[in-house]
DNA sequence: ACAAAAATTTAGGTCTAGCTAATAATGAGT
DNA sequence: ACTCATTATTAGCTAGACCTAAATTTTTGT
């Protein structure tokens, strides 16, 4: 059966590279330095690995020019993202993990888990479309819903917006927002966007007002609501 | 803090060696060949690794004499066994895995999972004392209930016995027994043990009679019931 | 008691994924 | 257009965990 070896294991660090490129560049291309920074690996090691990934047909890579994912590379990356997000959902929903604990555990687990496990987990969770951060979970067939959300600061003043996701970079930020109910799904009205310091003032459904500065405002992504 | 580095990561294959020695020899000692067979690793590699494990203080090893676990080695092995059995329980109980699928998945997961995860999983499962095969699950503190079960063939004729566990070596065997309800917890009466071929005849609670030959009889372990 | 068989160890090599230091290409600023 | 800082690549090494083939020790059978 030629062409049937779709699911050979693929060492765990290979997946990390693919995910990194996908995260950094999406469909575009990622530089050695960016990947190096993302994975905390020396640039020289990245160069080396990108060469190998190209030989495997997972990335397109040109010396001094950075790398971008091939179809297969993207597929593989999305498969890992799917695993990661489903596992995070499980850890938060069923095992009582907190935001901060979840990421590392999921990072390790996503490399150990089989497709079988992933799909059964999806089943258990009721095939969620989004993870707890609000990020879309790629479908089992590798499809990913296009993400049309925008940073809170770029929303139109006076508009009604719904929080679509909260970026998972910083734990204190997540905690702060979580405590105030600023989580995916929440409906807000944008009251003011001050261009000097980027502070965004919003009003939530309960009439509470929140003023969000630099790191906070950038962590919140929203979608404009159909009816204002 | 000297002596506080209890939980450093320990590469995954190290754990495999410790578990193998524990499984083969318990508290006694395992030969190079046994370990080699158990892990499907060349004998030379085993020799090499046993030397390293000794340096780490995890096994006692004498050239040409085999290896046995030290206290720390045993602790580590039992921790993995705990993980493995809890994960198996979860896969069977919550994700709908079947006997045959469960083992490999658990084997991979047990190396990726943290203590945190393990304990939260134990919580979710209601702190079970036994896994689905009937094997005791080591406690979080490293304690393991002594196992006083014996192979079905060694039970006294006429006695009432309860199936304590079913060894998880062979899938067809597990399936066969499972289909007939010969699972841990089942109460049986031993009708006959034929010494020529080792066939054991038992009667279950429903009055059904089962004649179990070599591989089957050896997979079933029982405990004698207090009141006959 | 000893030779042959079985088990084990040693020696020497591979592959992966990382590292540092030295060298080369790219691109920004004047 | 040229120089210099930045970014990448090459070269050469390390460590872990494995392998095969050759040498050695232990065990077994007579």
Short mmCIF file of C-alpha atoms (C1' of nucleotides) in Angstrom, two decimals:
data_model
loop_
_atom_site.label_atom_id
_atom_site.label_comp_id
_atom_site.label_asym_id
_atom_site.label_seq_id
_atom_site.Cartn_x
_atom_site.Cartn_y
_atom_site.Cartn_z
CA UNK A 1 0.00 0.00 0.00
CA UNK A 2 2.11 2.94 -1.08
CA UNK A 3 1.14 6.21 0.51
CA UNK A 4 -0.59 4.63 3.46
CA UNK A 5 2.02 5.47 6.10
CA UNK A 6 0.17 8.64 7.00
CA UNK A 7 0.32 8.21 10.73
CA UNK A 8 3.88 7.33 11.59
CA UNK A 9 4.82 8.61 14.98
CA UNK A 10 6.92 11.75 14.36
CA UNK A 11 9.17 12.51 17.30
CA UNK A 12 7.82 14.97 19.77
CA UNK A 13 10.21 17.79 18.97
CA UNK A 14 9.29 17.73 15.31
CA UNK A 15 5.76 18.53 16.30
CA UNK A 16 6.98 21.38 18.44
CA UNK A 17 8.68 22.94 15.46
CA UNK A 18 5.63 22.61 13.27
CA UNK A 19 3.37 24.11 15.90
CA UNK A 20 5.82 26.93 16.46
CA UNK A 21 5.92 27.80 12.78
CA UNK A 22 2.15 27.63 12.58
CA UNK A 23 1.74 29.85 15.63
CA UNK A 24 4.30 32.39 14.49
CA UNK A 25 3.47 32.55 10.85
CA UNK A 26 0.24 30.71 10.18
CA UNK A 27 0.41 30.24 6.47
CA UNK A 28 3.35 32.65 6.04
CA UNK A 29 6.96 32.01 6.87
CA UNK A 30 8.86 32.01 10.15
CA UNK A 31 12.48 33.04 10.61
CA UNK A 32 15.11 30.97 12.35
CA UNK A 33 15.25 33.48 15.13
CA UNK A 34 11.55 33.50 15.74
CA UNK A 35 11.42 29.75 15.97
CA UNK A 36 14.48 29.76 18.15
CA UNK A 37 12.86 32.19 20.54
CA UNK A 38 9.57 30.36 20.57
CA UNK A 39 11.10 27.02 21.44
CA UNK A 40 14.05 28.23 23.52
CA UNK A 41 16.47 26.37 21.30
CA UNK A 42 19.72 27.76 19.87
CA UNK A 43 19.39 29.25 16.36
CA UNK A 44 21.94 26.78 15.04
CA UNK A 45 19.78 23.91 16.19
CA UNK A 46 16.79 25.42 14.46
CA UNK A 47 18.64 25.76 11.15
CA UNK A 48 19.55 22.16 11.45
CA UNK A 49 16.05 21.00 12.23
CA UNK A 50 14.44 23.07 9.49
CA UNK A 51 16.68 21.29 7.02
CA UNK A 52 15.47 17.96 8.29
CA UNK A 53 11.84 19.02 8.28
CA UNK A 54 12.23 20.01 4.67
CA UNK A 55 13.64 16.60 3.77
CA UNK A 56 10.58 15.10 5.39
CA UNK A 57 8.36 17.30 3.27
CA UNK A 58 6.86 19.10 6.23
CA UNK A 59 8.20 22.59 5.55
CA UNK A 60 9.47 24.65 2.66
CA UNK A 61 12.78 26.13 3.67
CA UNK A 62 15.27 28.36 1.93
CA UNK A 63 18.56 29.30 3.53
CA UNK A 64 18.49 32.74 5.16
CA UNK A 65 14.83 33.04 4.16
CA UNK A 66 12.87 31.22 6.86
CA UNK A 67 10.45 28.32 6.64
CA UNK A 68 6.77 27.85 5.92
CA UNK A 69 4.57 24.82 6.36
CA UNK A 70 3.68 22.48 3.51
CA UNK A 71 0.24 20.94 3.38
CA UNK A 72 1.40 17.94 5.33
CA UNK A 73 3.23 20.10 7.81
CA UNK A 74 0.17 22.19 8.43
CA UNK A 75 -1.96 19.09 8.82
CA UNK A 76 0.39 17.75 11.41
CA UNK A 77 0.54 21.06 13.24
CA UNK A 78 -3.23 21.34 13.34
CA UNK A 79 -3.52 17.83 14.62
CA UNK A 80 -1.33 18.78 17.54
CA UNK A 81 -3.24 21.99 18.11
CA UNK A 82 -6.45 19.98 18.17
CA UNK A 83 -4.98 17.65 20.74
CA UNK A 84 -3.65 20.47 22.80
CA UNK A 85 -6.90 22.34 22.93
CA UNK A 86 -9.00 19.30 23.66
CA UNK A 87 -6.65 18.27 26.42
CA UNK A 88 -6.76 21.74 27.91
CA UNK A 89 -10.52 21.64 27.83
CA UNK A 90 -10.49 18.32 29.62
CA UNK A 91 -8.02 19.42 32.27
CA UNK A 92 -10.03 22.51 33.03
CA UNK A 93 -13.45 20.97 32.76
CA UNK A 94 -13.00 17.55 34.30
CA UNK A 95 -9.87 17.59 36.39
CA UNK A 96 -10.24 20.95 38.06
CA UNK A 97 -7.00 22.43 36.75
CA UNK A 98 -6.52 26.17 36.86
CA UNK A 99 -5.40 28.28 33.90
CA UNK A 100 -1.80 28.36 34.95
CA UNK A 101 -1.40 24.64 35.48
CA UNK A 102 -3.06 23.61 32.29
CA UNK A 103 -0.61 24.64 29.64
CA UNK A 104 2.47 22.62 30.58
CA UNK A 105 0.50 19.49 31.25
CA UNK A 106 -1.24 19.74 27.90
CA UNK A 107 2.08 20.40 26.20
CA UNK A 108 3.45 17.13 27.48
CA UNK A 109 0.31 15.12 26.94
CA UNK A 110 -0.30 16.19 23.39
CA UNK A 111 2.81 14.29 22.35
CA UNK A 112 1.89 11.10 24.14
CA UNK A 113 -1.71 10.76 23.15
CA UNK A 114 -3.00 8.81 20.13
CA UNK A 115 -5.59 9.92 17.60
CA UNK A 116 -7.85 7.34 19.14
CA UNK A 117 -7.53 8.99 22.52
CA UNK A 118 -8.06 12.42 21.06
CA UNK A 119 -11.29 11.47 19.36
CA UNK A 120 -12.66 9.69 22.37
CA UNK A 121 -11.83 12.69 24.47
CA UNK A 122 -13.60 14.94 21.99
CA UNK A 123 -16.60 12.66 22.35
CA UNK A 124 -16.48 12.86 26.15
CA UNK A 125 -16.34 16.63 25.95
CA UNK A 126 -19.22 16.81 23.51
CA UNK A 127 -17.14 17.87 20.50
CA UNK A 128 -16.52 21.42 21.61
CA UNK A 129 -15.75 23.97 18.90
CA UNK A 130 -13.65 26.18 21.16
CA UNK A 131 -11.27 25.63 24.02
CA UNK A 132 -11.66 27.44 27.34
CA UNK A 133 -9.62 30.39 26.06
CA UNK A 134 -12.04 30.73 23.20
CA UNK A 135 -9.61 29.52 20.57
CA UNK A 136 -11.21 27.38 17.91
CA UNK A 137 -10.40 23.67 18.04
CA UNK A 138 -9.36 22.33 14.64
CA UNK A 139 -11.71 19.61 13.41
CA UNK A 140 -10.56 16.01 13.18
CA UNK A 141 -10.28 16.40 9.40
CA UNK A 142 -7.82 19.26 9.78
CA UNK A 143 -10.27 22.03 9.05
CA UNK A 144 -9.93 25.17 11.12
CA UNK A 145 -12.66 27.75 11.39
CA UNK A 146 -11.36 31.12 10.14
CA UNK A 147 -10.77 33.43 13.04
CA UNK A 148 -12.34 36.84 12.47
CA UNK A 149 -11.85 38.21 15.94
CA UNK A 150 -9.92 41.40 16.54
CA UNK A 151 -8.07 42.91 19.51
CA UNK A 152 -10.35 44.82 21.84
CA UNK A 153 -8.52 48.07 21.09
CA UNK A 154 -9.51 47.88 17.45
CA UNK A 155 -13.22 47.56 18.03
CA UNK A 156 -15.39 50.53 17.13
CA UNK A 157 -16.39 52.82 20.00
CA UNK A 158 -20.01 52.49 20.96
CA UNK A 159 -20.24 49.05 19.35
CA UNK A 160 -21.54 45.90 20.98
CA UNK A 161 -18.90 43.16 20.97
CA UNK A 162 -18.62 39.66 22.30
CA UNK A 163 -15.40 38.35 23.78
CA UNK A 164 -14.28 35.61 21.44
CA UNK A 165 -11.05 34.64 23.10
CA UNK A 166 -8.47 35.54 25.68
CA UNK A 167 -4.87 34.99 24.68
CA UNK A 168 -3.15 32.48 26.89
CA UNK A 169 0.22 34.12 27.24
CA UNK A 170 0.26 35.41 30.78
CA UNK A 171 -1.28 33.79 33.81
CA UNK A 172 -1.81 36.89 35.97
CA UNK A 173 -3.59 38.50 33.06
CA UNK A 174 -5.86 35.49 32.66
CA UNK A 175 -6.59 35.42 36.34
CA UNK A 176 -7.37 39.11 36.49
CA UNK A 177 -9.76 38.92 33.57
CA UNK A 178 -11.31 35.72 34.84
CA UNK A 179 -12.08 37.23 38.24
CA UNK A 180 -13.98 40.03 36.57
CA UNK A 181 -15.96 37.74 34.33
CA UNK A 182 -14.18 38.93 31.21
CA UNK A 183 -14.20 35.53 29.57
CA UNK A 184 -15.12 34.23 26.12
CA UNK A 185 -18.82 34.64 25.42
CA UNK A 186 -19.26 37.82 27.45
CA UNK A 187 -21.09 40.69 25.77
CA UNK A 188 -19.60 44.17 26.10
CA UNK A 189 -20.17 47.69 24.95
CA UNK A 190 -17.06 49.65 24.04
CA UNK A 191 -17.23 53.05 25.76
CA UNK A 192 -13.91 54.60 24.92
CA UNK A 193 -10.60 53.82 23.26
CA UNK A 194 -8.00 56.34 24.38
CA UNK A 195 -5.32 56.60 21.74
CA UNK A 196 -2.63 58.06 24.00
CA UNK A 197 -2.20 55.02 26.23
CA UNK A 198 -4.42 52.50 24.52
CA UNK A 199 -6.70 52.16 27.51
CA UNK A 200 -10.06 50.72 26.51
CA UNK A 201 -13.13 51.27 28.63
CA UNK A 202 -15.95 48.77 28.32
CA UNK A 203 -19.24 48.18 30.03
CA UNK A 204 -20.40 44.65 30.68
CA UNK A 205 -23.92 43.26 30.73
CA UNK A 206 -24.28 43.95 34.43
CA UNK A 207 -23.52 47.61 33.90
CA UNK A 208 -20.02 47.28 35.38
CA UNK A 209 -17.35 49.41 33.76
CA UNK A 210 -13.78 48.17 33.19
CA UNK A 211 -10.77 50.19 32.08
CA UNK A 212 -8.19 47.96 30.47
CA UNK A 213 -4.63 49.10 29.79
CA UNK A 214 -1.86 47.74 27.59
CA UNK A 215 -1.32 44.11 28.47
CA UNK A 216 -4.93 43.51 29.39
CA UNK A 217 -6.52 45.12 26.37
CA UNK A 218 -4.27 43.21 24.02
CA UNK A 219 -5.17 39.87 25.57
CA UNK A 220 -8.86 40.27 24.88
CA UNK A 221 -10.19 39.51 21.42
CA UNK A 222 -13.71 40.24 20.33
CA UNK A 223 -16.16 39.86 17.50
CA UNK A 224 -18.60 42.58 16.58
CA UNK A 225 -22.20 41.64 17.27
CA UNK A 226 -24.65 41.57 14.40
CA UNK A 227 -27.36 43.75 15.94
CA UNK A 228 -26.01 46.80 17.78
CA UNK B 1 17.91 21.84 50.69
CA UNK B 2 19.88 18.65 50.27
CA UNK B 3 17.76 15.60 49.56
CA UNK B 4 14.80 17.54 48.24
CA UNK B 5 15.29 16.74 44.57
CA UNK B 6 12.90 13.82 44.86
CA UNK B 7 10.89 14.56 41.78
CA UNK B 8 13.35 15.23 39.00
CA UNK B 9 12.01 14.06 35.67
CA UNK B 10 13.77 10.72 35.00
CA UNK B 11 13.77 9.93 31.31
CA UNK B 12 11.01 7.68 30.17
CA UNK B 13 13.12 4.64 29.41
CA UNK B 14 14.59 4.64 32.88
CA UNK B 15 11.11 4.16 34.24
CA UNK B 16 10.56 1.30 31.84
CA UNK B 17 13.57 -0.50 33.21
CA UNK B 18 12.48 -0.01 36.80
CA UNK B 19 8.98 -1.21 36.07
CA UNK B 20 10.34 -4.20 34.19
CA UNK B 21 12.55 -5.22 37.09
CA UNK B 22 9.69 -4.78 39.50
CA UNK B 23 7.36 -6.83 37.35
CA UNK B 24 9.85 -9.60 36.75
CA UNK B 25 11.37 -9.85 40.16
CA UNK B 26 9.35 -7.79 42.61
CA UNK B 27 11.74 -7.51 45.48
CA UNK B 28 14.14 -10.14 44.09
CA UNK B 29 16.57 -9.75 41.25
CA UNK B 30 16.11 -9.75 37.48
CA UNK B 31 18.63 -11.03 34.95
CA UNK B 32 19.86 -9.12 31.94
CA UNK B 33 18.07 -11.50 29.66
CA UNK B 34 14.76 -11.20 31.42
CA UNK B 35 14.83 -7.45 31.27
CA UNK B 36 15.96 -7.61 27.67
CA UNK B 37 13.02 -9.81 26.77
CA UNK B 38 10.55 -7.74 28.72
CA UNK B 39 11.52 -4.49 27.04
CA UNK B 40 12.53 -5.85 23.63
CA UNK B 41 15.92 -4.28 23.94
CA UNK B 42 19.25 -5.97 23.13
CA UNK B 43 20.97 -7.57 26.14
CA UNK B 44 24.01 -5.37 25.63
CA UNK B 45 21.86 -2.28 25.99
CA UNK B 46 20.40 -3.62 29.18
CA UNK B 47 23.81 -4.23 30.71
CA UNK B 48 24.68 -0.69 29.89
CA UNK B 49 21.54 0.77 31.37
CA UNK B 50 21.71 -1.30 34.54
CA UNK B 51 25.13 0.18 35.16
CA UNK B 52 23.71 3.65 34.84
CA UNK B 53 20.73 2.88 37.03
CA UNK B 54 23.09 1.70 39.70
CA UNK B 55 25.04 4.94 39.55
CA UNK B 56 21.78 6.75 40.05
CA UNK B 57 21.08 4.65 43.11
CA UNK B 58 17.97 3.08 41.65
CA UNK B 59 19.14 -0.52 41.43
CA UNK B 60 21.71 -2.78 43.01
CA UNK B 61 23.62 -4.46 40.21
CA UNK B 62 26.46 -6.94 40.11
CA UNK B 63 28.04 -8.02 36.85
CA UNK B 64 26.73 -11.35 35.61
CA UNK B 65 24.39 -11.45 38.61
CA UNK B 66 21.37 -9.39 37.68
CA UNK B 67 19.81 -6.34 39.28
CA UNK B 68 17.34 -5.62 42.05
CA UNK B 69 15.58 -2.43 42.99
CA UNK B 70 16.77 -0.16 45.78
CA UNK B 71 14.21 1.63 47.92
CA UNK B 72 14.24 4.61 45.64
CA UNK B 73 14.03 2.43 42.56
CA UNK B 74 11.04 0.62 43.93
CA UNK B 75 9.37 3.87 44.86
CA UNK B 76 9.82 5.15 41.34
CA UNK B 77 8.56 1.91 39.83
CA UNK B 78 5.47 1.92 42.02
CA UNK B 79 4.76 5.48 41.11
CA UNK B 80 4.69 4.49 37.47
CA UNK B 81 2.57 1.46 38.21
CA UNK B 82 0.13 3.70 40.04
CA UNK B 83 -0.05 5.99 37.05
CA UNK B 84 -0.44 3.16 34.66
CA UNK B 85 -3.28 1.53 36.54
CA UNK B 86 -5.13 4.75 37.15
CA UNK B 87 -4.83 5.67 33.51
CA UNK B 88 -6.07 2.25 32.45
CA UNK B 89 -9.02 2.64 34.76
CA UNK B 90 -9.81 5.99 33.23
CA UNK B 91 -9.50 4.79 29.66
CA UNK B 92 -11.82 1.89 30.31
CA UNK B 93 -14.25 3.66 32.55
CA UNK B 94 -14.55 7.08 30.96
CA UNK B 95 -13.30 6.86 27.41
CA UNK B 96 -14.83 3.57 26.41
CA UNK B 97 -11.60 1.82 25.54
CA UNK B 98 -11.56 -1.94 25.26
CA UNK B 99 -9.08 -4.23 26.98
CA UNK B 100 -6.82 -4.52 23.99
CA UNK B 101 -6.53 -0.82 23.26
CA UNK B 102 -5.88 0.22 26.79
CA UNK B 103 -2.41 -1.04 27.47
CA UNK B 104 -0.37 0.76 24.84
CA UNK B 105 -2.11 4.04 25.40
CA UNK B 106 -1.52 3.83 29.14
CA UNK B 107 2.09 2.89 28.55
CA UNK B 108 2.69 6.07 26.61
CA UNK B 109 0.65 8.30 28.85
CA UNK B 110 2.19 7.18 32.10
CA UNK B 111 5.45 8.82 31.04
CA UNK B 112 3.89 12.13 30.06
CA UNK B 113 1.64 12.70 33.01
CA UNK B 114 2.58 14.64 36.16
CA UNK B 115 1.93 13.66 39.76
CA UNK B 116 -0.59 16.45 39.81
CA UNK B 117 -2.49 14.87 36.95
CA UNK B 118 -2.29 11.46 38.52
CA UNK B 119 -3.80 12.58 41.79
CA UNK B 120 -6.55 14.55 40.14
CA UNK B 121 -7.36 11.55 38.03
CA UNK B 122 -7.47 9.38 41.14
CA UNK B 123 -9.91 11.89 42.59
CA UNK B 124 -12.09 11.79 39.47
CA UNK B 125 -12.16 8.01 39.62
CA UNK B 126 -13.02 7.96 43.29
CA UNK B 127 -9.66 6.67 44.48
CA UNK B 128 -10.10 3.10 43.29
CA UNK B 129 -8.09 0.41 45.06
CA UNK B 130 -7.93 -1.87 42.04
CA UNK B 131 -7.65 -1.40 38.31
CA UNK B 132 -10.06 -3.07 35.87
CA UNK B 133 -7.91 -6.20 35.73
CA UNK B 134 -8.18 -6.48 39.49
CA UNK B 135 -4.58 -5.51 40.14
CA UNK B 136 -4.12 -3.36 43.21
CA UNK B 137 -3.27 0.28 42.57
CA UNK B 138 -0.30 1.43 44.66
CA UNK B 139 -1.22 4.28 46.98
CA UNK B 140 0.12 7.79 46.42
CA UNK B 141 2.57 7.26 49.29
CA UNK B 142 4.08 4.23 47.58
CA UNK B 143 2.33 1.62 49.67
CA UNK B 144 1.11 -1.47 47.85
CA UNK B 145 -1.44 -3.83 49.29
CA UNK B 146 0.09 -7.31 49.57
CA UNK B 147 -1.34 -9.57 46.91
CA UNK B 148 -2.50 -12.89 48.34
CA UNK B 149 -4.24 -14.18 45.27
CA UNK B 150 -3.28 -17.47 43.67
CA UNK B 151 -3.64 -19.00 40.21
CA UNK B 152 -6.98 -20.70 39.70
CA UNK B 153 -5.29 -24.06 39.26
CA UNK B 154 -3.92 -23.95 42.78
CA UNK B 155 -7.23 -23.34 44.49
CA UNK B 156 -8.67 -26.20 46.57
CA UNK B 157 -11.33 -28.33 44.86
CA UNK B 158 -14.79 -27.71 46.23
CA UNK B 159 -13.78 -24.33 47.60
CA UNK B 160 -15.57 -21.06 47.00
CA UNK B 161 -13.25 -18.52 45.44
CA UNK B 162 -13.56 -14.99 44.15
CA UNK B 163 -11.73 -13.86 41.04
CA UNK B 164 -9.24 -11.27 42.24
CA UNK B 165 -7.58 -10.45 38.97
CA UNK B 166 -7.10 -11.46 35.39
CA UNK B 167 -3.57 -11.17 34.06
CA UNK B 168 -3.32 -8.70 31.22
CA UNK B 169 -0.92 -10.52 28.95
CA UNK B 170 -3.08 -11.74 26.11
CA UNK B 171 -5.98 -9.92 24.54
CA UNK B 172 -7.89 -12.91 23.16
CA UNK B 173 -7.72 -14.50 26.58
CA UNK B 174 -9.09 -11.35 28.19
CA UNK B 175 -11.84 -11.13 25.65
CA UNK B 176 -12.83 -14.76 26.04
CA UNK B 177 -13.01 -14.49 29.80
CA UNK B 178 -14.76 -11.16 29.65
CA UNK B 179 -17.49 -12.50 27.39
CA UNK B 180 -18.24 -15.21 29.90
CA UNK B 181 -18.35 -12.87 32.85
CA UNK B 182 -15.19 -14.30 34.32
CA UNK B 183 -13.96 -10.94 35.60
CA UNK B 184 -12.60 -9.68 38.92
CA UNK B 185 -15.19 -9.88 41.68
CA UNK B 186 -16.97 -12.95 40.33
CA UNK B 187 -17.66 -15.74 42.81
CA UNK B 188 -16.90 -19.31 41.71
CA UNK B 189 -16.91 -22.82 43.03
CA UNK B 190 -14.01 -25.00 41.95
CA UNK B 191 -15.40 -28.32 40.71
CA UNK B 192 -12.34 -30.11 39.45
CA UNK B 193 -8.65 -29.61 38.83
CA UNK B 194 -7.41 -32.27 36.43
CA UNK B 195 -3.70 -32.77 36.98
CA UNK B 196 -3.00 -34.37 33.57
CA UNK B 197 -3.75 -31.29 31.49
CA UNK B 198 -4.33 -28.66 34.13
CA UNK B 199 -7.92 -28.10 33.09
CA UNK B 200 -9.91 -26.47 35.86
CA UNK B 201 -13.68 -26.76 35.96
CA UNK B 202 -15.58 -24.08 37.82
CA UNK B 203 -19.21 -23.21 38.39
CA UNK B 204 -20.27 -19.60 38.50
CA UNK B 205 -23.02 -17.98 40.52
CA UNK B 206 -25.55 -18.54 37.79
CA UNK B 207 -24.89 -22.25 37.78
CA UNK B 208 -22.90 -22.11 34.52
CA UNK B 209 -19.95 -24.46 34.29
CA UNK B 210 -16.67 -23.47 32.62
CA UNK B 211 -13.73 -25.72 31.76
CA UNK B 212 -10.55 -23.71 31.50
CA UNK B 213 -7.37 -25.12 29.97
CA UNK B 214 -3.77 -24.00 30.10
CA UNK B 215 -3.58 -20.39 29.00
CA UNK B 216 -6.98 -19.52 30.39
CA UNK B 217 -6.62 -21.11 33.79
CA UNK B 218 -3.29 -19.45 34.32
CA UNK B 219 -4.67 -15.98 33.57
CA UNK B 220 -7.28 -16.18 36.30
CA UNK B 221 -6.25 -15.43 39.87
CA UNK B 222 -8.49 -15.96 42.86
CA UNK B 223 -8.75 -15.50 46.57
CA UNK B 224 -10.36 -18.06 48.80
CA UNK B 225 -13.60 -16.84 50.33
CA UNK B 226 -13.88 -16.64 54.09
CA UNK B 227 -17.16 -18.55 54.48
CA UNK B 228 -17.46 -21.63 52.24
"C1'" DA C 1 35.67 -32.01 36.08
"C1'" DC C 2 35.18 -30.07 31.86
"C1'" DA C 3 33.53 -29.01 27.30
"C1'" DA C 4 29.68 -26.99 25.01
"C1'" DA C 5 25.81 -23.97 25.42
"C1'" DA C 6 23.75 -20.03 27.27
"C1'" DA C 7 24.06 -15.62 29.23
"C1'" DT C 8 26.55 -11.49 29.79
"C1'" DT C 9 29.71 -7.94 29.02
"C1'" DT C 10 32.91 -5.06 26.24
"C1'" DA C 11 34.10 -2.53 22.20
"C1'" DG C 12 32.89 0.22 18.70
"C1'" DG C 13 29.17 2.54 16.06
"C1'" DT C 14 24.50 4.95 14.85
"C1'" DC C 15 20.93 8.47 15.27
"C1'" DT C 16 18.53 12.37 17.43
"C1'" DA C 17 18.49 16.69 19.15
"C1'" DG C 18 20.70 19.66 21.32
"C1'" DC C 19 25.09 23.00 22.24
"C1'" DT C 20 29.15 26.62 21.31
"C1'" DA C 21 32.29 29.14 18.47
"C1'" DA C 22 33.56 30.65 14.09
"C1'" DT C 23 32.13 32.23 9.63
"C1'" DA C 24 28.96 34.13 6.21
"C1'" DA C 25 24.89 36.45 4.35
"C1'" DT C 26 21.44 40.05 4.79
"C1'" DG C 27 19.67 44.44 5.41
"C1'" DA C 28 19.69 49.34 7.66
"C1'" DG C 29 21.48 53.75 8.19
"C1'" DT C 30 24.18 57.19 6.66
"C1'" DA D 1 27.10 52.27 -2.13
"C1'" DC D 2 29.35 50.76 2.02
"C1'" DT D 3 29.90 49.63 6.63
"C1'" DC D 4 28.21 47.46 10.68
"C1'" DA D 5 24.86 45.20 13.35
"C1'" DT D 6 21.80 41.54 13.05
"C1'" DT D 7 20.54 37.13 11.70
"C1'" DA D 8 21.86 32.55 9.83
"C1'" DT D 9 24.72 28.87 8.75
"C1'" DT D 10 28.59 25.70 9.18
"C1'" DA D 11 31.74 22.94 11.79
"C1'" DG D 12 32.68 20.27 15.42
"C1'" DC D 13 31.07 18.24 20.08
"C1'" DT D 14 28.07 16.07 23.74
"C1'" DA D 15 24.74 12.94 25.86
"C1'" DG D 16 21.17 9.44 25.82
"C1'" DA D 17 19.66 5.24 24.36
"C1'" DC D 18 19.98 2.09 21.28
"C1'" DC D 19 22.51 -1.60 18.05
"C1'" DT D 20 25.89 -5.59 16.31
"C1'" DA D 21 29.86 -8.42 16.72
"C1'" DA D 22 33.44 -10.23 19.47
"C1'" DA D 23 35.11 -11.68 23.88
"C1'" DT D 24 34.17 -13.44 28.35
"C1'" DT D 25 31.86 -15.62 32.28
"C1'" DT D 26 28.57 -18.78 34.11
"C1'" DT D 27 25.95 -22.81 33.90
"C1'" DT D 28 24.78 -27.37 32.49
"C1'" DG D 29 25.09 -32.06 31.05
"C1'" DT D 30 27.60 -36.07 31.05
#
